[in-house]
Structures are given as structure tokens and as C-alpha cells.
Coordinates of C-alpha atoms in Angstrom, one line a residue:
M1 CA 16.5 0.7 -27.9
S2 CA 13.3 -0.4 -26.1
D3 CA 10.2 -1.7 -27.8
T4 CA 7.2 0.6 -28.4
I5 CA 4.2 -0.6 -26.4
F6 CA 0.5 0.3 -26.4
A7 CA -2.5 -0.5 -24.3
L8 CA -5.9 0.7 -23.3
A9 CA -5.3 2.9 -20.2
T10 CA -9.0 3.2 -19.1
A11 CA -11.3 0.5 -18.0
R12 CA -12.6 -2.0 -20.5
G13 CA -16.3 -1.9 -21.6
R14 CA -18.5 0.9 -22.9
A15 CA -17.8 4.4 -21.6
G16 CA -17.9 8.0 -22.6
V17 CA -14.2 8.2 -23.3
A18 CA -11.4 5.6 -23.8
V19 CA -7.7 6.4 -23.6
I20 CA -5.2 4.4 -25.6
R21 CA -1.6 5.0 -24.5
I22 CA 1.5 4.4 -26.8
S23 CA 5.0 4.7 -25.3
G24 CA 8.4 4.2 -26.9
P25 CA 10.6 5.4 -29.8
A26 CA 8.0 4.7 -32.5
A27 CA 5.1 6.2 -30.6
V28 CA 5.0 9.4 -32.7
E29 CA 5.4 7.6 -36.0
A30 CA 2.6 5.1 -35.0
A31 CA 0.2 7.9 -34.0
T32 CA 1.1 9.8 -37.2
R33 CA 0.0 6.8 -39.3
L34 CA -3.4 6.9 -37.6
A35 CA -4.0 10.6 -37.2
G36 CA -2.1 12.1 -40.2
A37 CA -0.2 14.4 -37.9
V38 CA 0.7 14.7 -34.2
P39 CA 0.1 18.0 -32.5
D40 CA 2.9 20.0 -30.8
P41 CA 4.0 18.6 -27.4
R42 CA 1.4 18.9 -24.6
Q43 CA -1.2 20.3 -26.9
A44 CA -4.4 18.4 -27.5
A45 CA -5.8 18.4 -31.1
L46 CA -8.9 16.8 -32.7
R47 CA -7.9 14.3 -35.4
V48 CA -9.6 11.8 -37.6
L49 CA -8.1 8.4 -36.9
R50 CA -7.9 6.1 -39.9
G51 CA -6.8 2.5 -40.5
A52 CA -4.1 1.4 -43.0
D53 CA -6.8 1.1 -45.7
G54 CA -7.8 4.8 -45.2
A55 CA -11.2 4.1 -43.7
E56 CA -12.2 6.3 -40.8
I57 CA -12.2 4.5 -37.4
D58 CA -13.1 7.4 -35.1
R59 CA -12.5 11.1 -34.3
G60 CA -10.7 11.9 -31.0
L61 CA -8.1 14.0 -29.2
V62 CA -4.4 13.3 -29.7
L63 CA -1.8 14.4 -27.2
H64 CA 2.0 14.0 -27.4
F65 CA 4.2 14.0 -24.3
P66 CA 7.9 14.1 -25.5
K67 CA 10.7 12.0 -24.2
G68 CA 12.0 13.3 -20.8
A69 CA 8.6 15.0 -20.0
S70 CA 6.2 12.1 -19.9
F71 CA 5.0 9.5 -17.4
T72 CA 7.4 6.8 -18.7
G73 CA 10.2 9.1 -19.6
E74 CA 9.8 8.1 -23.3
D75 CA 7.9 9.6 -26.1
V76 CA 4.2 9.0 -25.2
V77 CA 1.1 9.6 -27.3
E78 CA -2.4 9.3 -25.9
L79 CA -5.5 8.8 -28.1
Q80 CA -8.7 9.9 -26.4
V81 CA -11.5 8.4 -28.4
H82 CA -15.1 7.4 -27.9
G83 CA -15.4 4.6 -25.3
S84 CA -16.9 2.1 -27.7
P85 CA -15.5 -1.5 -27.4
A86 CA -15.6 -1.6 -31.2
V87 CA -13.6 1.6 -31.6
V88 CA -11.0 0.4 -29.0
A89 CA -10.8 -3.0 -30.7
A90 CA -10.3 -1.5 -34.2
L91 CA -7.5 0.9 -33.0
S92 CA -5.8 -1.9 -31.1
R93 CA -5.8 -4.0 -34.2
E94 CA -4.3 -1.2 -36.3
L95 CA -1.6 -0.7 -33.6
G96 CA -0.9 -4.4 -33.2
A97 CA -0.4 -4.7 -37.0
M98 CA 2.5 -2.3 -36.9
P99 CA 5.7 -4.4 -36.7
E100 CA 7.5 -2.0 -34.3
L101 CA 4.7 -2.0 -31.7
R102 CA 3.5 -4.7 -29.3
M103 CA 0.8 -4.9 -26.5
A104 CA 2.1 -3.8 -23.1
E105 CA 2.4 -6.2 -20.3
A106 CA 0.9 -5.7 -16.8
G107 CA 2.5 -2.7 -15.2
E108 CA 5.0 -2.1 -18.0
F109 CA 4.3 1.6 -18.4
T110 CA 5.0 2.1 -14.7
R111 CA 8.0 -0.1 -14.8
R112 CA 9.5 2.0 -17.6
A113 CA 8.8 5.1 -15.5
F114 CA 10.9 3.5 -12.7
E115 CA 13.7 2.3 -14.9
N116 CA 13.9 5.7 -16.6
G117 CA 14.2 7.5 -13.2
C118 CA 10.8 9.2 -13.3
M119 CA 9.7 7.4 -10.1
D120 CA 11.4 5.6 -7.3
L121 CA 10.2 2.2 -6.1
A122 CA 8.3 3.6 -3.2
Q123 CA 6.4 5.9 -5.5
V124 CA 5.6 2.9 -7.7
E125 CA 4.1 1.2 -4.6
G126 CA 2.3 4.3 -3.7
L127 CA 0.7 4.5 -7.2
A128 CA -0.4 0.8 -6.9
D129 CA -2.0 1.6 -3.5
L130 CA -3.7 4.7 -4.9
I131 CA -5.3 2.7 -7.8
D132 CA -6.5 0.2 -5.2
A133 CA -7.6 2.7 -2.6
E134 CA -11.2 2.2 -1.4
T135 CA -11.4 4.7 1.5
E136 CA -10.3 8.2 2.2
R137 CA -7.6 7.2 4.6
Q138 CA -6.1 4.8 2.0
R139 CA -6.2 7.5 -0.6
A140 CA -4.4 10.0 1.6
Q141 CA -1.8 7.5 2.6
A142 CA -1.1 6.3 -0.9
L143 CA -0.9 9.9 -2.1
R144 CA 1.9 10.6 0.4
M145 CA 3.8 7.6 -0.9
L146 CA 3.2 8.7 -4.6
S147 CA 4.4 12.2 -3.8
G148 CA 7.8 10.8 -2.8
A149 CA 7.6 11.3 0.9
L150 CA 9.4 8.0 1.8
G151 CA 12.1 8.7 -0.8
Q152 CA 12.7 12.2 0.6
R153 CA 12.9 10.8 4.2
A154 CA 15.2 8.0 3.0
E155 CA 17.5 10.5 1.3
A156 CA 17.7 12.6 4.5
W157 CA 18.7 9.5 6.5
R158 CA 21.2 8.6 3.8
A159 CA 22.8 12.1 3.8
D160 CA 23.3 11.9 7.5
L161 CA 25.0 8.5 7.3
L162 CA 27.1 9.5 4.4
R163 CA 28.4 12.4 6.4
A164 CA 29.1 10.2 9.4
A165 CA 30.9 7.6 7.2
A166 CA 33.0 10.4 5.5
L167 CA 34.1 11.7 8.9
L168 CA 35.3 8.3 10.0
E169 CA 37.0 7.6 6.8
A170 CA 38.8 10.9 6.9
T171 CA 40.1 10.0 10.3
I172 CA 41.3 6.6 9.0
D173 CA 43.0 8.3 6.1
F174 CA 45.0 10.6 8.4
A175 CA 45.7 8.0 11.1
D176 CA 49.4 8.5 10.9
E177 CA 49.1 12.3 11.3
E178 CA 48.0 14.4 14.1
V179 CA 44.3 15.3 13.5
P180 CA 43.2 17.8 16.2
V181 CA 39.5 17.3 15.7
D182 CA 37.7 14.4 17.4
V183 CA 34.8 13.4 15.1
S184 CA 33.2 10.8 17.4
D185 CA 30.7 13.2 19.0
E186 CA 29.4 14.4 15.6
V187 CA 29.3 10.9 14.2
R188 CA 27.4 9.7 17.3
G189 CA 24.9 12.5 17.0
L190 CA 24.3 11.7 13.4
I191 CA 23.8 8.0 14.2
D192 CA 21.4 8.7 17.1
R193 CA 19.4 11.2 15.1
C194 CA 19.0 8.8 12.2
R195 CA 18.2 5.8 14.5
A196 CA 15.5 7.8 16.4
S197 CA 13.8 8.9 13.2
L198 CA 13.9 5.3 11.9
A199 CA 12.5 3.9 15.1
A200 CA 9.6 6.3 14.9
E201 CA 8.9 5.3 11.3
I202 CA 9.1 1.6 12.1
E203 CA 6.6 2.1 14.9
G204 CA 4.1 3.5 12.5
A205 CA 4.8 1.1 9.6
R206 CA 2.6 -1.7 10.9
A207 CA -0.4 0.6 11.5
A208 CA 0.1 2.1 8.0
E209 CA 0.1 -1.4 6.5
R210 CA -3.2 -2.1 8.3
V211 CA -4.6 1.0 6.7
R212 CA -3.5 -0.2 3.3
E213 CA -4.8 -3.8 3.8
G214 CA -7.7 -3.1 6.2
F215 CA -8.4 -3.6 9.8
E216 CA -10.4 -6.6 11.0
V217 CA -13.0 -6.3 13.7
A218 CA -14.6 -9.5 15.1
I219 CA -18.0 -9.6 16.7
V220 CA -18.0 -12.3 19.3
G221 CA -20.3 -13.6 22.0
P222 CA -22.5 -16.5 23.1
P223 CA -25.1 -18.1 20.7
N224 CA -28.2 -16.1 19.9
V225 CA -26.9 -12.9 21.5
G226 CA -27.5 -10.9 18.3
K227 CA -24.1 -10.9 16.5
S228 CA -25.5 -11.6 13.1
T229 CA -28.3 -9.0 13.6
L230 CA -25.7 -6.4 14.5
L231 CA -23.6 -7.3 11.5
N232 CA -26.6 -6.9 9.2
A233 CA -27.4 -3.6 10.8
L234 CA -23.9 -2.3 10.3
A235 CA -23.7 -3.6 6.8
R236 CA -27.3 -2.3 6.0
R237 CA -28.1 -5.6 4.2
E238 CA -28.8 -9.2 5.0
A239 CA -25.2 -10.4 5.0
A240 CA -25.8 -13.1 7.7
L241 CA -28.6 -15.5 8.3
T242 CA -30.4 -14.8 11.6
S243 CA -32.6 -17.1 13.6
E244 CA -33.9 -17.6 17.1
I245 CA -32.2 -21.0 17.0
A246 CA -28.9 -21.0 18.8
G247 CA -26.0 -22.1 16.6
T248 CA -27.4 -20.7 13.3
T249 CA -24.0 -19.1 12.4
R250 CA -21.5 -21.9 12.0
D251 CA -18.9 -20.3 9.7
V252 CA -17.1 -16.9 9.6
I253 CA -19.0 -14.2 7.7
E254 CA -17.1 -11.1 6.5
V255 CA -18.3 -7.7 5.4
R256 CA -16.0 -5.1 4.1
M257 CA -16.9 -1.5 5.2
D258 CA -15.6 2.1 5.1
L259 CA -15.8 3.5 8.6
E260 CA -14.9 7.2 8.7
G261 CA -12.3 6.6 6.0
L262 CA -10.8 3.5 7.6
P263 CA -11.1 0.2 5.7
V264 CA -12.6 -2.3 8.1
T265 CA -13.7 -6.0 7.6
L266 CA -16.4 -6.9 10.1
V267 CA -16.3 -10.6 11.0
D268 CA -19.4 -12.4 12.4
T269 CA -18.4 -15.5 14.2
A270 CA -20.2 -18.6 15.6
G271 CA -21.6 -18.4 19.1
L272 CA -19.1 -19.4 21.7
R273 CA -20.3 -22.3 23.8
E274 CA -19.5 -26.0 24.5
T275 CA -21.4 -28.2 22.1
E276 CA -21.5 -31.9 21.1
D277 CA -22.4 -31.0 17.5
H278 CA -19.3 -31.7 15.4
V279 CA -19.9 -29.0 12.7
E280 CA -20.9 -26.4 15.3
R281 CA -17.8 -27.2 17.3
L282 CA -15.6 -26.6 14.3
G283 CA -17.3 -23.3 13.8
V284 CA -16.7 -22.3 17.5
E285 CA -13.0 -23.2 17.1
R286 CA -12.7 -21.1 14.0
A287 CA -14.5 -18.3 15.7
R288 CA -12.0 -18.3 18.6
S289 CA -9.1 -18.4 16.1
R290 CA -10.4 -15.4 14.1
A291 CA -11.2 -13.5 17.2
A292 CA -7.7 -13.9 18.5
E293 CA -6.2 -12.7 15.2
A294 CA -8.5 -9.7 14.8
D295 CA -7.3 -6.1 15.4
L296 CA -10.2 -5.4 17.6
R297 CA -13.1 -7.4 19.1
V298 CA -16.6 -6.3 19.9
I299 CA -17.8 -8.6 22.6
L300 CA -21.5 -8.8 23.1
T301 CA -22.9 -10.0 26.4
E302 CA -26.2 -11.1 27.9
P303 CA -27.3 -9.0 30.9
G304 CA -25.7 -10.2 34.1
Q305 CA -23.4 -12.6 32.3
A306 CA -19.6 -12.5 32.0
P307 CA -18.1 -12.1 28.5
A308 CA -17.7 -15.4 26.6
I309 CA -13.9 -14.7 26.2
E310 CA -11.5 -12.7 28.2
P311 CA -11.4 -9.1 26.9
A312 CA -8.1 -7.5 26.0
D313 CA -7.5 -3.9 26.9
E314 CA -8.6 -2.5 23.5
D315 CA -11.7 -4.7 23.2
I316 CA -15.2 -3.2 23.3
V317 CA -17.5 -5.0 25.7
T318 CA -21.2 -4.0 25.4
P319 CA -24.6 -5.5 26.4
A320 CA -26.6 -6.8 23.5
K321 CA -30.3 -6.6 22.7
A322 CA -30.8 -3.1 24.0
D323 CA -34.3 -3.1 22.6
L324 CA -35.2 -5.7 25.3
H325 CA -32.9 -4.7 28.2
G326 CA -32.4 -0.9 27.7
D327 CA -28.6 -0.7 27.8
G328 CA -25.9 -1.4 25.2
V329 CA -26.6 -2.0 21.5
S330 CA -29.4 -3.4 19.4
G331 CA -29.0 -4.5 15.8
L332 CA -32.8 -4.8 15.6
T333 CA -33.7 -1.2 16.4
G334 CA -30.3 0.5 15.8
Q335 CA -30.0 1.7 19.4
G336 CA -26.4 2.4 20.3
I337 CA -25.0 1.6 16.9
D338 CA -23.7 5.1 16.2
T339 CA -22.0 5.1 19.6
L340 CA -20.5 1.7 18.9
V341 CA -19.2 2.7 15.4
A342 CA -17.6 5.9 16.9
E343 CA -15.9 3.8 19.6
V344 CA -14.6 1.3 17.0
V345 CA -13.2 4.2 14.8
S346 CA -11.7 5.9 17.9
R347 CA -9.8 2.8 19.0
L348 CA -8.5 2.0 15.5
E349 CA -7.6 5.7 14.9
A350 CA -5.4 5.5 18.0
R351 CA -3.3 2.8 16.3
V352 CA -2.7 4.8 13.2
A353 CA 0.5 7.0 13.0
P354 CA -0.3 10.7 12.2
S355 CA 1.7 10.8 8.9
P356 CA 3.2 7.4 8.0
V357 CA 5.4 7.3 4.9
A358 CA 6.4 3.6 5.2
T359 CA 3.4 1.4 4.5
R360 CA 4.7 -2.1 3.6
E361 CA 6.4 -5.0 5.4
R362 CA 9.3 -4.6 2.9
H363 CA 9.8 -1.0 4.1
R364 CA 9.8 -2.1 7.7
Q365 CA 12.3 -4.9 7.2
A366 CA 14.7 -2.5 5.4
M367 CA 14.5 0.0 8.2
L368 CA 15.0 -2.7 10.8
A369 CA 18.1 -3.8 9.0
A370 CA 19.4 -0.2 8.9
V371 CA 18.7 0.2 12.7
E372 CA 20.6 -3.0 13.4
A373 CA 23.6 -1.8 11.4
L374 CA 23.5 1.6 13.2
E375 CA 23.5 0.0 16.6
T376 CA 26.5 -2.1 15.7
A377 CA 28.2 1.0 14.3
R378 CA 27.5 2.9 17.5
D379 CA 29.0 0.1 19.6
G380 CA 32.1 0.1 17.4
L381 CA 32.4 3.9 17.7
A382 CA 32.5 3.7 21.5
Q383 CA 35.6 1.4 21.3
G384 CA 37.7 4.1 19.8
P385 CA 39.6 4.9 16.6
D386 CA 40.9 1.3 16.1
R387 CA 37.4 0.3 15.3
Y388 CA 36.5 3.2 13.0
D389 CA 37.1 1.2 9.8
I390 CA 34.6 -1.5 10.9
C391 CA 32.2 1.2 12.1
A392 CA 32.4 2.9 8.7
E393 CA 31.5 -0.4 7.0
D394 CA 28.5 -0.8 9.4
L395 CA 27.3 2.7 8.3
R396 CA 27.6 1.6 4.6
S397 CA 25.5 -1.4 5.4
A398 CA 22.8 0.9 6.9
I399 CA 23.0 3.1 3.8
R400 CA 22.5 0.1 1.5
A401 CA 19.5 -1.0 3.5
L402 CA 17.9 2.5 3.1
E403 CA 18.8 2.6 -0.6
S404 CA 16.7 -0.6 -1.1
L405 CA 13.6 1.4 0.1
T406 CA 13.6 3.4 -3.1
G407 CA 15.0 0.8 -5.5
R408 CA 18.6 2.2 -5.7
I409 CA 19.9 -1.3 -5.1
D410 CA 19.0 -4.9 -4.3
V411 CA 15.3 -4.9 -5.3
E412 CA 15.3 -7.1 -8.4
N413 CA 13.6 -9.9 -6.5
V414 CA 10.6 -7.8 -5.7
L415 CA 10.1 -5.9 -9.0
G416 CA 8.1 -8.7 -10.7
E417 CA 5.6 -9.0 -7.8
I418 CA 5.1 -5.2 -7.6
F419 CA 4.5 -4.5 -11.3
A420 CA 2.3 -7.6 -11.7
S421 CA -0.2 -5.9 -9.4
F422 CA -0.9 -3.2 -12.0
C423 CA -3.4 -3.5 -14.8
I424 CA -2.2 -3.7 -18.5
G425 CA -2.6 0.0 -19.3
K426 CA -0.6 1.2 -16.3

């Protein structure tokens, strides 16, 4: 029997309402000691909450979610009380004094939901992403994961491969008898369909991970071209120091922004030029390095001058100081900034898959392993019935790789890292 755990499920500090969650076999008993009686399942009731000495602590709503019909899969009771730190502290002391209860660890409620079959591992990751979501695109992507989209797709791939393996194994079982049906065409079709679907998902996984973690856009150009002024205009605050003196920016300055629902980190870099100043030279080297690593670069140029670095196909090259020269963008007056932002969003949007369901490097690696096993299985299939037993084992390897996506097998090494990212009350 598992322990009964409790924790504050809402943010710490003063608030209108605070929610304390209790989960485990003694949850109802513990709540009864505080509230006198627990309402019928899924019914909210106002109760006076008292300590062991009978003194009133607060009045709040009590809800009971029974075992098998709760977030964790266990008996869960939630106390919705006034969001006073003193109230929360008093109730936590009362619960902590009960011998059958203990404070929950980080992510322990969610881990119990996973272990009790209420969520698969991909849904757990989706929940973590939803809690951390800062932009609309991150929210929508995380919600798809939380809804079970990856698990559903993985189950469809698994069903196809189980069918393919079963066909081959039936052929092996009846190898000494005349079996009039050649299964190779159907097996090949199942493998090809699964492999094509996986390849499409792998293609979108990197972009989906960038949506989750954020894109990086570097502003680069020669000294005193207006990079820091442009960054400040985009950030709508003095994020970077500006000066008419060339070489003012010597380190990388980052500003996190929400551009049309996309999480973007704008990076202001040191002006690119040859210099004898040791500190400035280090800044230039760092600027070149960050620019090379960025997802997209906005390259500012002086009129009549070539870009300070060789532009890639996706880079945006635009004249700077439009307030002086007429064309391009100006961080000082705002001219051309809306057009620049729209172009940045357009180029980043082009990299984002329409409906990605795999969002992490772990997912991509599992799918790559499955594709590799499928390619080996297809090659074995082409060599005829003598290789069907090996081909069937390759299919089982692909199935195991897909099962790791949702936590069916072989994920113990990643569980601690995943659940540690949650707060205590989740």
C-alpha cells in the first residue's frame, strides 16, 4: 500500500484561494479529521476545518475524488481554503502531524498518475510543458501532448507492426506445411506505411522541440549600425546600452519575447570588425559563435556596404538607420519594425510542422531507432522466407522502441529527470 501524501497545489504566497491536495489510502480519513465529514464523491461542500485541539483554522470547500476516478488514480481530497500563508501553514502542520501522511515530493502526484495508468509518459511530458508554456504556440503544442496524441499515434504504429510480426510468425509456424497465401506484400505494405509516418513525425520533431524551448534570433552587423537600438525597440525597454561609440556592446545580450505565439530569444551581439582591443575581440568571437548557432539571423547593413557575415538562405538582410537613409529598419523611429517582425515570424513559422505530436529529443531518438529496425526488417523480408524469423525479431525491436515513447518499457532512467521538473504540488 502506498503512502498518503499531501501538498499545496497552488502557488505559494497570499492569494484569494489556496488548494491543498491529499492523495492515497488515508486521504478521506485525514480530511474527515479536519472537516468532520467528507462530502459525496465529486460534490463540493463548505466545511469548517479544525485542528486536533478543536480550534477552527478556516472555512473552505472540500471535494472528494474516489479511487479510480481521480488525477492520481487514488483517493484524492482537495481542500479549497482562503489563500492566506497562515491558513496554509496551519493546515500543513495538522496534516504533517498525522502519522500516516507525509509531504509530497516534486512531481509525486503526477508520478502516481503515471504509475496507476491514468497517464502515459508522453502525457506527463505534455503536462510539464503546459505548466511551463509562455506563448500560445507552446500552450497548443503541450495540450496536444497532454491529450494523448503521441500515445494514440504510437499505438497505431504498434498495431501495424504487431500485425506484420504476426503474419511472419504464422508463416514460420507452418513452414513444414503448404501455406497458399504469400504474406510478404502485406507485411511490406505495413512496414512502409509505418516507416513513412514515422519519417514525417521525425521531420517535425526538431521544430516542435524549438517551439517548446524557444527559437533564437541573432541581430548581427558592424559596430554602431543600430543593433542595440533595434533590440531595445523590439523589447520596448532599455535592454541594451546604446552609444555613438563603436564597440559599446561587448557581450551577448538576450531578450525573451513572444512573437505571434512563438517563443523567441532575441540576441544582440558585438559589432563585427577587426580590432586590437582584447576584450572587444573576445566579444566579436562570441558574437560570431552565437550568430552561427542561431535559428535565424537579422543582418543589419550600412548603405552601400556588404553584410558583415555571409548570409544563409533563411537570413534576413536589411539596411539599418532608416530614419537617416530612408530604406530598411530604424530602432530609433520604429520605421520598418512591424515588417521585420512579420518576416521573422513568417520564416520561423515555415520551420514548424503543422501538428507535431513528438516534441522532445527523447521522442525523436526512439522513432529513429524504430525506423532503423524497420529498414533492417524490410531488407530481411526481401531475402525470402528463410529470413522471416530474423525479420520478425527486427519488427519486435521496432515495437519496443515505440513502446518507450509512452513509458510501456525501458524508461526508468528518464523518470527521475522528468518528474523532478514538476513543482511539489503537482
